[in-house]
CSV table of C-alpha atoms in Angstrom, one decimal:
chain,number,residue,atom,x,y,z
A,2,MET,CA,106.4,129.5,87.9
A,3,LYS,CA,106.7,126.1,86.0
A,4,GLU,CA,108.6,127.2,83.1
A,5,ILE,CA,111.8,125.4,81.7
A,6,TYR,CA,114.9,127.4,80.6
A,7,ALA,CA,117.3,126.7,78.1
A,8,ARG,CA,120.0,126.7,81.1
A,9,ASP,CA,117.8,123.9,82.8
A,10,VAL,CA,117.7,121.7,79.7
A,11,VAL,CA,121.7,122.0,79.6
A,12,LYS,CA,121.8,121.0,83.1
A,13,ILE,CA,119.3,118.1,83.2
A,14,SER,CA,120.6,116.6,80.1
A,15,ASN,CA,124.3,117.5,80.3
A,16,GLY,CA,123.9,119.3,77.1
A,17,GLU,CA,125.7,122.3,75.4
A,18,ILE,CA,124.4,125.5,74.2
A,19,ILE,CA,126.4,126.5,71.1
A,20,CYS,CA,124.3,129.5,70.2
A,21,GLY,CA,121.5,131.7,71.8
A,22,ASN,CA,120.5,132.7,75.3
A,23,GLU,CA,120.7,130.4,78.4
A,24,ASN,CA,117.6,132.2,79.8
A,25,GLU,CA,115.1,131.5,76.7
A,26,VAL,CA,111.8,130.0,77.8
A,27,LEU,CA,111.0,126.6,76.2
A,28,GLU,CA,107.6,125.5,75.6
A,29,ASN,CA,105.7,123.8,72.8
A,30,PHE,CA,107.9,120.9,72.1
A,31,ILE,CA,107.6,119.0,68.9
A,32,ASN,CA,109.4,116.6,66.6
A,33,ASP,CA,107.5,117.3,63.3
A,34,THR,CA,108.8,120.3,61.3
A,35,ARG,CA,105.6,120.5,59.5
A,36,GLU,CA,103.9,121.2,62.5
A,37,ILE,CA,106.0,123.8,64.0
A,38,LYS,CA,104.8,127.5,64.8
A,39,GLU,CA,106.6,130.6,65.9
A,40,GLY,CA,108.3,130.1,69.0
A,41,TYR,CA,108.2,126.3,69.2
A,42,VAL,CA,111.1,123.9,70.5
A,43,TYR,CA,112.1,121.3,67.8
A,44,VAL,CA,113.6,118.1,68.9
A,45,GLY,CA,115.5,115.9,66.3
A,46,PHE,CA,115.4,112.2,66.8
A,47,LYS,CA,117.1,109.6,64.6
A,48,GLY,CA,114.5,107.2,63.1
A,49,GLU,CA,114.7,104.0,61.1
A,50,HIS,CA,114.8,105.7,57.8
A,51,ASN,CA,115.3,109.4,58.4
A,52,ASP,CA,117.5,111.4,61.1
A,53,GLY,CA,115.3,114.2,62.4
A,54,ASN,CA,118.2,116.2,63.5
A,55,LEU,CA,119.3,116.8,60.1
A,56,PHE,CA,116.2,118.9,59.6
A,57,TYR,CA,117.3,121.7,61.8
A,58,GLU,CA,117.5,124.3,59.3
A,59,LYS,CA,113.6,123.7,58.1
A,60,ALA,CA,112.7,124.0,61.9
A,61,LEU,CA,114.1,127.2,62.3
A,62,GLU,CA,112.9,128.3,58.7
A,63,ASN,CA,109.4,127.2,60.2
A,64,GLY,CA,109.8,129.5,63.2
A,65,ALA,CA,111.3,127.3,66.0
A,66,LYS,CA,113.3,129.5,68.6
A,67,VAL,CA,114.9,126.3,69.9
A,68,CYS,CA,116.5,123.3,68.4
A,69,ILE,CA,117.5,120.5,70.8
A,70,LEU,CA,119.9,118.2,68.5
A,71,GLN,CA,121.7,115.0,69.0
A,72,LYS,CA,125.6,116.0,68.8
A,73,ASP,CA,126.7,113.0,66.8
A,74,SER,CA,124.2,113.7,64.0
A,75,VAL,CA,125.1,117.4,63.4
A,76,LYS,CA,128.6,117.8,64.8
A,77,ASP,CA,129.9,118.0,61.1
A,78,LYS,CA,127.1,119.9,59.7
A,79,LEU,CA,126.1,122.6,61.9
A,80,ASN,CA,127.6,125.9,60.6
A,81,VAL,CA,127.0,128.0,63.8
A,82,ASP,CA,128.3,131.3,62.4
A,83,GLU,CA,125.7,131.1,59.6
A,84,ILE,CA,122.8,130.4,61.8
A,85,LYS,CA,123.8,133.2,64.3
A,86,LYS,CA,123.6,135.5,61.2
A,87,LYS,CA,120.6,134.3,59.4
A,88,TYR,CA,118.7,133.3,62.7
A,89,SER,CA,119.4,135.8,65.4
A,90,ASN,CA,118.6,135.0,69.0
A,91,ARG,CA,117.5,131.4,68.2
A,92,VAL,CA,119.0,128.6,70.6
A,93,ILE,CA,120.7,125.4,69.6
A,94,ILE,CA,121.3,123.0,72.4
A,95,LEU,CA,123.7,119.9,71.7
A,96,VAL,CA,123.0,116.6,73.9
A,97,GLU,CA,124.3,113.1,73.7
A,98,ASP,CA,120.9,111.4,73.0
A,99,THR,CA,117.7,113.3,72.3
A,100,ILE,CA,115.4,110.3,73.1
A,101,LYS,CA,117.1,110.3,76.9
A,102,ALA,CA,117.3,113.9,77.1
A,103,ILE,CA,113.7,114.6,76.1
A,104,GLN,CA,112.6,111.9,79.0
A,105,GLN,CA,115.0,113.5,81.5
A,106,ILE,CA,113.3,117.2,80.7
A,107,ALA,CA,109.9,115.9,80.8
A,108,GLU,CA,110.6,114.1,84.0
A,109,TYR,CA,111.5,117.5,85.4
A,110,LYS,CA,108.6,119.2,84.2
A,111,ARG,CA,106.2,116.5,85.7
A,112,SER,CA,108.3,117.1,88.9
A,113,LEU,CA,106.8,120.7,88.9
A,114,TYR,CA,103.1,119.7,89.3
A,115,ASP,CA,101.4,118.2,92.3
A,116,ILE,CA,98.6,116.6,90.4
A,117,PRO,CA,96.6,113.4,89.9
A,118,VAL,CA,98.1,111.7,86.8
A,119,VAL,CA,96.4,108.4,85.4
A,120,GLY,CA,98.8,106.2,83.6
A,121,ILE,CA,97.3,103.4,81.1
A,122,THR,CA,98.7,100.4,79.8
A,123,GLY,CA,97.7,97.2,78.1
A,124,SER,CA,97.5,95.0,75.0
A,125,VAL,CA,94.3,96.3,74.0
A,126,GLY,CA,91.9,99.3,74.8
A,127,LYS,CA,94.7,102.0,76.1
A,128,THR,CA,93.3,104.6,74.0
A,129,SER,CA,89.7,104.3,74.1
A,130,THR,CA,90.2,103.7,78.0
A,131,LYS,CA,92.1,107.0,77.9
A,132,ASP,CA,89.1,108.6,76.2
A,133,ILE,CA,86.4,107.5,78.5
A,134,ILE,CA,88.5,108.3,81.6
A,135,SER,CA,89.4,111.6,80.4
A,136,SER,CA,86.0,112.4,79.7
A,137,VAL,CA,84.9,111.6,83.5
A,138,MET,CA,87.8,113.4,84.9
A,139,ALA,CA,87.1,116.5,82.9
A,140,LYS,CA,83.9,117.0,85.0
A,141,LYS,CA,86.2,118.2,87.8
A,142,TYR,CA,89.7,118.6,86.4
A,143,ASN,CA,91.4,120.7,83.4
A,144,VAL,CA,92.7,117.4,82.1
A,145,LEU,CA,95.8,117.1,79.8
A,146,LYS,CA,95.5,113.9,77.9
A,147,THR,CA,97.6,111.8,75.5
A,148,LEU,CA,96.7,112.8,71.7
A,149,GLY,CA,96.0,109.9,69.6
A,150,ASN,CA,98.3,107.3,70.8
A,151,PHE,CA,101.3,109.1,71.4
A,152,ASN,CA,102.5,106.8,74.0
A,153,SER,CA,105.9,105.8,73.1
A,154,GLN,CA,109.4,106.4,74.5
A,155,ILE,CA,109.3,109.8,72.6
A,156,GLY,CA,105.4,110.4,72.5
A,157,LEU,CA,105.0,110.2,76.2
A,158,PRO,CA,107.4,112.7,77.0
A,159,LEU,CA,106.3,115.2,74.6
A,160,THR,CA,102.7,114.7,76.2
A,161,VAL,CA,104.0,115.5,79.6
A,162,LEU,CA,106.0,118.4,78.2
A,163,ARG,CA,102.5,120.0,77.1
A,164,LEU,CA,101.7,120.7,80.6
A,165,LYS,CA,100.6,124.2,81.1
A,166,GLU,CA,99.9,126.3,84.4
A,167,ASP,CA,96.2,125.5,84.2
A,168,ASN,CA,96.4,121.7,83.9
A,169,ASN,CA,95.5,120.3,87.1
A,170,ALA,CA,95.3,116.5,86.0
A,171,MET,CA,96.9,114.3,83.2
A,172,VAL,CA,95.8,111.0,81.5
A,173,VAL,CA,98.7,109.6,79.8
A,174,GLU,CA,99.0,106.1,77.7
A,175,MET,CA,102.1,103.9,78.0
A,176,GLY,CA,103.0,101.6,74.9
A,177,MET,CA,105.8,99.4,74.4
A,178,SER,CA,107.0,96.6,72.3
A,179,ALA,CA,109.8,95.3,74.5
A,180,LEU,CA,110.7,94.9,77.9
A,181,GLY,CA,112.2,97.8,79.8
A,182,GLU,CA,110.2,100.5,78.0
A,183,ILE,CA,107.3,101.2,80.2
A,184,SER,CA,109.7,101.2,83.0
A,185,ASN,CA,111.2,104.0,81.3
A,186,ILE,CA,108.3,106.2,80.6
A,187,THR,CA,106.3,105.5,83.9
A,188,LYS,CA,109.3,107.0,85.6
A,189,VAL,CA,108.8,110.2,83.8
A,190,ALA,CA,104.7,110.1,84.2
A,191,LYS,CA,105.0,109.3,87.7
A,192,PRO,CA,101.3,108.2,87.8
A,193,THR,CA,99.2,108.5,90.8
A,194,ILE,CA,96.7,105.9,89.6
A,195,ALA,CA,98.0,103.1,87.2
A,196,VAL,CA,95.7,101.2,84.9
A,197,ILE,CA,96.0,98.1,83.2
A,198,THR,CA,93.4,97.2,80.5
A,199,ASN,CA,94.4,93.6,79.7
A,200,VAL,CA,97.3,91.4,79.0
A,201,GLY,CA,96.6,90.0,75.7
A,202,THR,CA,98.9,88.9,72.6
A,203,ALA,CA,100.2,92.1,71.2
A,204,HIS,CA,104.1,92.2,70.5
A,205,ILE,CA,104.1,88.6,71.5
A,206,GLY,CA,106.6,88.1,68.5
A,207,ASN,CA,109.0,90.2,70.3
A,208,LEU,CA,108.5,89.3,74.0
A,209,GLY,CA,107.9,85.6,73.1
A,210,SER,CA,105.1,84.9,75.9
A,211,ARG,CA,102.3,86.2,77.5
A,212,GLU,CA,104.1,85.9,80.7
A,213,ASN,CA,106.6,88.5,79.2
A,214,ILE,CA,103.8,90.7,78.3
A,215,LEU,CA,102.6,90.6,81.7
A,216,LYS,CA,105.8,91.5,83.1
A,217,ALA,CA,106.1,94.5,80.7
A,218,LYS,CA,102.7,95.8,81.5
A,219,LEU,CA,103.5,95.4,85.2
A,220,GLU,CA,106.6,97.9,84.7
A,221,ILE,CA,104.1,100.6,85.0
A,222,LEU,CA,104.2,100.1,88.8
A,223,ASP,CA,107.8,101.3,88.7
A,224,GLY,CA,106.7,104.9,88.5
A,225,LEU,CA,103.5,104.8,90.7
A,226,GLN,CA,103.8,107.2,93.4
A,227,ASP,CA,103.9,106.4,97.1
A,228,GLY,CA,100.0,106.0,97.9
A,229,GLY,CA,99.1,105.3,94.6
A,230,THR,CA,96.4,102.7,93.0
A,231,LEU,CA,96.7,100.0,90.6
A,232,VAL,CA,93.2,99.6,88.8
A,233,ILE,CA,93.1,96.3,86.9
A,234,ASN,CA,90.8,94.3,84.5
A,235,ASN,CA,89.8,91.1,86.6
A,236,ASP,CA,88.1,89.5,83.9
A,237,ASN,CA,91.7,88.9,82.2
A,238,ASP,CA,93.1,85.7,83.2
A,239,MET,CA,96.8,87.0,83.5
A,240,LEU,CA,95.7,89.8,85.7
A,241,PHE,CA,93.5,87.8,87.6
A,242,LYS,CA,95.8,85.3,88.5
A,243,TRP,CA,98.7,87.7,89.2
A,244,ASN,CA,96.3,89.7,91.8
A,245,LYS,CA,95.2,86.4,93.4
A,246,GLU,CA,99.0,85.0,93.9
A,247,ASN,CA,100.5,88.9,94.9
A,248,GLN,CA,98.6,89.6,98.0
A,249,ASN,CA,101.2,91.3,99.9
A,250,LYS,CA,101.5,94.6,97.7
A,251,LYS,CA,102.7,97.8,98.7
A,252,PHE,CA,100.0,99.7,96.9
A,253,LYS,CA,96.1,99.4,96.8
A,254,VAL,CA,94.4,97.4,94.0
A,255,ILE,CA,91.1,98.1,92.6
A,256,THR,CA,89.4,95.5,90.4
A,257,PHE,CA,86.8,95.7,87.8
A,258,GLY,CA,85.0,93.2,85.7
A,259,ILE,CA,82.0,91.6,84.3
A,260,GLU,CA,82.5,87.7,84.9
A,261,ASN,CA,84.9,87.4,87.9
A,262,LYS,CA,83.9,89.1,91.2
A,263,SER,CA,85.3,92.7,91.3
A,264,ASP,CA,85.1,95.8,93.2
A,265,ILE,CA,83.6,97.4,90.3
A,266,MET,CA,80.8,95.2,88.7
A,267,PRO,CA,77.6,95.6,86.5
A,268,TYR,CA,74.6,93.5,86.3
A,269,ASP,CA,71.7,93.7,84.1
A,270,ILE,CA,73.7,94.4,81.1
A,271,VAL,CA,71.7,95.2,77.7
A,272,SER,CA,73.9,95.4,74.7
A,273,THR,CA,72.8,97.0,71.2
A,274,GLU,CA,74.8,97.9,68.1
A,275,ASN,CA,74.6,101.6,69.6
A,276,GLY,CA,75.8,100.9,72.9
A,277,SER,CA,75.0,99.2,76.2
A,278,THR,CA,73.3,100.0,79.3
A,279,TYR,CA,73.8,98.3,82.7
A,280,LYS,CA,73.2,98.8,86.4
A,281,ILE,CA,76.0,99.0,89.2
A,282,ASP,CA,75.6,99.5,92.9
A,283,ILE,CA,77.7,101.9,94.8
A,284,ASP,CA,77.7,102.8,98.2
A,285,GLY,CA,74.3,101.3,98.7
A,286,LYS,CA,72.8,103.3,95.7
A,287,THR,CA,71.9,101.8,92.2
A,288,TYR,CA,72.7,103.6,89.1
A,289,ASN,CA,71.9,103.1,85.5
A,290,ILE,CA,74.7,103.5,83.3
A,291,LYS,CA,74.9,104.1,79.4
A,292,VAL,CA,77.8,103.5,77.3
A,293,THR,CA,77.4,105.1,73.6
A,294,VAL,CA,79.7,102.6,71.7
A,295,GLY,CA,78.8,98.9,71.6
A,296,GLY,CA,80.7,95.8,72.8
A,297,ASN,CA,81.4,94.4,76.1
A,298,HIS,CA,84.9,95.8,75.8
A,299,PHE,CA,83.5,99.1,76.1
A,300,VAL,CA,81.3,98.3,79.1
A,301,LEU,CA,84.8,97.3,80.8
A,302,ASN,CA,86.4,100.7,79.9
A,303,SER,CA,83.3,102.3,81.5
A,304,LEU,CA,84.0,100.3,84.5
A,305,CYS,CA,87.3,101.3,84.8
A,306,ALA,CA,86.3,104.9,84.4
A,307,ILE,CA,84.0,104.5,87.5
A,308,ALA,CA,86.9,103.1,89.5
A,309,VAL,CA,89.2,106.1,88.6
A,310,GLY,CA,86.6,108.5,89.1
A,311,ARG,CA,85.7,107.3,92.5
A,312,LEU,CA,89.4,107.3,93.4
A,313,LEU,CA,89.3,110.9,92.3
A,314,ASN,CA,86.1,111.8,94.4
A,315,ILE,CA,84.2,112.6,91.2
A,316,GLU,CA,80.6,112.8,92.2
A,317,MET,CA,78.6,109.8,90.6
A,318,GLU,CA,76.2,112.0,88.5
A,319,ASP,CA,79.2,113.5,86.8
A,320,ILE,CA,80.9,110.0,86.3
A,321,LEU,CA,77.8,108.8,84.6
A,322,ASN,CA,77.4,112.1,82.3
A,323,GLY,CA,81.2,111.7,81.5
A,324,ILE,CA,80.8,108.2,80.3
A,325,ALA,CA,77.5,108.9,78.4
A,326,ASN,CA,79.3,111.6,76.4
A,327,PHE,CA,82.8,110.6,75.7
A,328,GLU,CA,84.3,110.9,72.2
A,329,LEU,CA,86.5,108.1,70.9
A,330,THR,CA,89.8,108.6,69.0
A,331,LYS,CA,89.1,108.4,65.4
A,332,ARG,CA,89.7,104.9,63.7
A,333,ARG,CA,88.5,103.2,67.2
A,334,MET,CA,85.2,101.5,66.9
A,335,GLN,CA,84.3,104.8,64.3
A,336,VAL,CA,80.8,103.8,63.4
A,337,GLU,CA,79.4,105.7,60.4
A,338,LYS,CA,77.0,105.4,57.2
A,339,ASN,CA,77.9,106.0,53.7
A,340,LYS,CA,75.7,107.8,51.4
A,341,ASN,CA,74.6,104.2,50.4
A,342,GLY,CA,73.1,103.2,53.7
A,343,VAL,CA,75.9,101.0,54.4
A,344,THR,CA,77.2,101.2,58.1
A,345,ILE,CA,81.1,101.3,58.3
A,346,ILE,CA,82.9,100.1,61.5
A,347,ASN,CA,86.2,101.9,61.2
A,348,ASP,CA,88.4,100.0,63.9
A,349,CYS,CA,91.6,100.1,61.7
A,350,TYR,CA,94.2,101.9,63.8
A,351,ASN,CA,95.7,98.6,64.9
A,352,ALA,CA,95.0,95.0,65.3
A,353,ASN,CA,96.1,91.9,67.4
A,354,TYR,CA,94.1,88.7,68.3
A,355,ASP,CA,92.2,90.2,71.3
A,356,SER,CA,91.1,93.1,69.7
A,357,MET,CA,90.0,91.4,66.5
A,358,LYS,CA,88.0,88.9,68.5
A,359,ALA,CA,86.3,92.2,70.3
A,360,ALA,CA,85.5,93.8,66.9
A,361,ILE,CA,84.3,90.7,65.3
A,362,GLU,CA,82.0,89.6,68.4
A,363,TYR,CA,80.5,93.5,68.0
A,364,LEU,CA,79.9,92.9,64.3
A,365,GLY,CA,78.2,89.5,65.1
A,366,LYS,CA,75.8,91.0,67.7
A,367,ILE,CA,74.4,94.1,65.6
A,368,ASN,CA,71.3,94.5,63.5
A,369,ALA,CA,72.2,94.3,59.9
A,370,SER,CA,71.2,92.8,56.7
A,371,LYS,CA,74.4,91.5,55.8
A,372,LYS,CA,77.6,91.5,57.9
A,373,ILE,CA,80.9,91.9,56.2
A,374,ALA,CA,84.2,91.6,58.0
A,375,VAL,CA,87.3,92.9,56.0
A,376,LEU,CA,90.3,91.7,58.1
A,377,GLY,CA,94.1,92.4,57.2
A,378,ASP,CA,97.2,91.2,58.7
A,379,MET,CA,98.1,91.4,62.3
A,380,LEU,CA,101.8,92.2,62.3
A,381,GLU,CA,104.8,91.9,64.8
A,382,LEU,CA,103.4,88.3,66.0
A,383,GLY,CA,106.7,86.4,65.2
A,384,GLY,CA,106.2,82.6,65.4
A,385,PHE,CA,102.9,83.0,66.8
A,386,SER,CA,101.5,84.6,63.7
A,387,LYS,CA,100.0,81.6,61.9
A,388,GLY,CA,98.2,80.3,65.2
A,389,LEU,CA,96.8,83.7,66.1
A,390,HIS,CA,95.4,84.5,62.5
A,391,GLU,CA,93.8,80.9,62.6
A,392,LYS,CA,92.3,81.8,66.1
A,393,VAL,CA,90.8,84.9,64.2
A,394,GLY,CA,89.4,82.7,61.6
A,395,GLU,CA,87.5,80.7,64.2
A,396,GLU,CA,85.9,83.8,65.4
A,397,VAL,CA,84.6,85.0,62.4
A,398,ALA,CA,83.1,81.4,61.8
A,399,LYS,CA,81.3,81.4,65.0
A,400,ASN,CA,80.0,84.8,64.9
A,401,ASN,CA,77.5,85.1,62.2
A,402,VAL,CA,79.5,87.0,59.8
A,403,ASP,CA,78.1,86.5,56.0
A,404,ILE,CA,81.1,87.7,53.9
A,405,LEU,CA,84.8,87.5,54.9
A,406,ILE,CA,87.3,89.7,53.0
A,407,THR,CA,91.1,89.3,53.9
A,408,VAL,CA,94.0,91.6,53.1
A,409,GLY,CA,97.6,90.4,52.8
A,410,SER,CA,99.4,87.3,52.9
A,411,LEU,CA,99.2,86.6,56.6
A,412,ALA,CA,95.3,87.0,56.7
A,413,LYS,CA,95.0,84.1,54.4
A,414,ASP,CA,95.1,82.1,57.3
A,415,ILE,CA,92.3,83.7,58.6
A,416,ALA,CA,90.2,82.7,55.7
A,417,LYS,CA,91.4,79.1,55.7
A,418,LYS,CA,90.6,78.4,59.4
A,419,ALA,CA,87.0,80.2,58.7
A,420,ILE,CA,86.4,77.6,55.8
A,421,GLU,CA,87.7,74.8,58.1
A,422,LYS,CA,85.1,76.0,60.8
A,423,GLY,CA,82.3,75.6,58.5
A,424,MET,CA,82.0,79.2,56.6
A,425,GLN,CA,81.1,78.6,53.0
A,426,GLU,CA,84.1,79.2,50.6
A,427,LYS,CA,82.0,81.2,48.3
A,428,ASP,CA,81.3,83.7,50.9
A,429,ILE,CA,85.3,84.1,51.4
A,430,TYR,CA,87.4,86.4,49.3
A,431,THR,CA,91.3,87.0,49.7
A,432,CYS,CA,92.7,90.1,48.6
A,433,ASN,CA,96.3,91.0,47.7
A,434,ASN,CA,95.9,94.9,48.5
A,435,ASN,CA,93.4,97.4,49.5
A,436,ASN,CA,92.3,98.5,46.0
A,437,GLU,CA,91.2,94.9,45.6
A,438,ALA,CA,89.2,95.2,48.8
A,439,ILE,CA,87.6,98.4,47.9
A,440,GLU,CA,86.4,97.1,44.6
A,441,LEU,CA,85.0,93.8,46.3
A,442,ILE,CA,83.0,96.0,49.3
A,443,ARG,CA,81.4,98.1,46.6
A,444,LYS,CA,80.2,95.2,45.2
A,445,LYS,CA,78.9,93.2,48.1
A,446,ALA,CA,77.8,95.9,50.6
A,447,ASN,CA,74.3,97.3,50.0
A,448,LYS,CA,71.9,99.4,52.0
A,449,GLY,CA,71.4,97.8,55.4
A,450,ASP,CA,74.6,96.2,55.6
A,451,ALA,CA,77.4,96.5,57.9
A,452,VAL,CA,81.1,96.5,57.1
A,453,LEU,CA,83.9,95.9,59.9
A,454,LEU,CA,87.4,97.4,59.0
A,455,LYS,CA,90.5,95.9,61.1
A,456,ALA,CA,93.9,95.3,60.6
A,457,SER,CA,97.3,96.6,61.6
A,458,ASN,CA,98.3,99.9,60.9
A,459,GLY,CA,100.7,99.1,58.6
A,460,LEU,CA,98.1,98.0,56.1
A,461,ASN,CA,96.7,101.5,56.0
A,462,PHE,CA,93.1,100.4,56.1
A,463,GLN,CA,92.1,104.1,56.5
A,464,GLU,CA,92.5,104.2,52.5
A,465,ILE,CA,89.7,101.7,52.4
A,466,PHE,CA,87.5,103.7,54.9
A,467,ILE,CA,88.0,106.8,53.1
A,468,ALA,CA,87.1,105.2,49.6
A,469,ILE,CA,84.1,103.4,51.0
A,470,ILE,CA,82.8,106.4,53.1
A,471,GLY,CA,83.2,108.9,50.3
A,472,GLY,CA,84.8,111.4,52.7
A,473,GLU,CA,88.5,113.1,53.2
A,474,ASN,CA,91.0,111.8,55.6
A,475,GLU,CA,91.2,113.4,59.0
């Protein structure tokens, strides 16, 4: 049996049951009272603006059978007698730190499963790489994968805690914004295969240098199981150099790439706006690969999926099928046409220089009457912000973009540099908010045109997408 009981939580986290049965089985852990269903376990977390621990009554009203709460948040607010009277047979567990506790509980849950686990980190492409690897692995396994980008100090443990008896494989993202964070969560997930998609500039404002970003990504190895394998993008300059300089490793390394000689390497790449095809030689046999999302970065994602699939002894025909039929998480290179015949490239979940560059290159290559880039601020770049926004402007100028629309104060540096690099000022517009951008897009975008939406999540570009696609938010 792989069940977790209330008494296990007490033992694991040095907690205390203040009401309820210690033999209660805990499943369906969640931290959002709006999503609670009957029998769920609610975990309260302190946030920047709200303390989730204080919503325990709402959780109980909505059907939670167990609440795990942080002691210092609720010690003077809990009326245990009232809870026992109003909600019989509910369990309340108090712990010192709910984030630490949920990680400890998830680590215990992971220890109950002897299964392949793929852990994925990187500055760009974690979610899309997770999607394509999961699609390949699903040809052989019943895969549990990270929902959306649930990859944080809280999100990853909650993903692990979704493991069920019939799951015989797991694929998880690992995100970070500071040193030490991936080290924490990789020890929870204990991957048997670790993937690093790239080392770019995301969170460089916090970490100070790409060298520190590399160090943070390599923390994924802290939890890599004995006999495990690291899969890396050999075209990334930082990973290529690290692999070359560190030959005496205690684990196997598999490389994939397009430019640098790698273990998994394509040739005869043909790219269109609807995807790419290429050939690859495996064990003396040539295979034709089809990727249904455009851009070289998705070719790299598929190469990574091939590497992982082969490590797990998945048949090549199944690997090919998994690559050809994978589905992207929403807001990652989501390409749709609106009722006016305008192609919308919705890649607005997040942004940094590396992902901006890839998206702009994709826009520049597709077949469209007019190419419109709607680009917003990239956040969390600190003192590197101006220089990186200017580099994005250079990419706009050299990638056949017809109209540039920027949103936000930081993105004005994109516009300035694009002009400096030769783009006509009459084709560039700077907006202060999303509503201004929406009006401009409606005026400028016509049938046969393509519009790219790309910005950090904080700018809520999904609002622009909904307005110009003419649909509802999903």
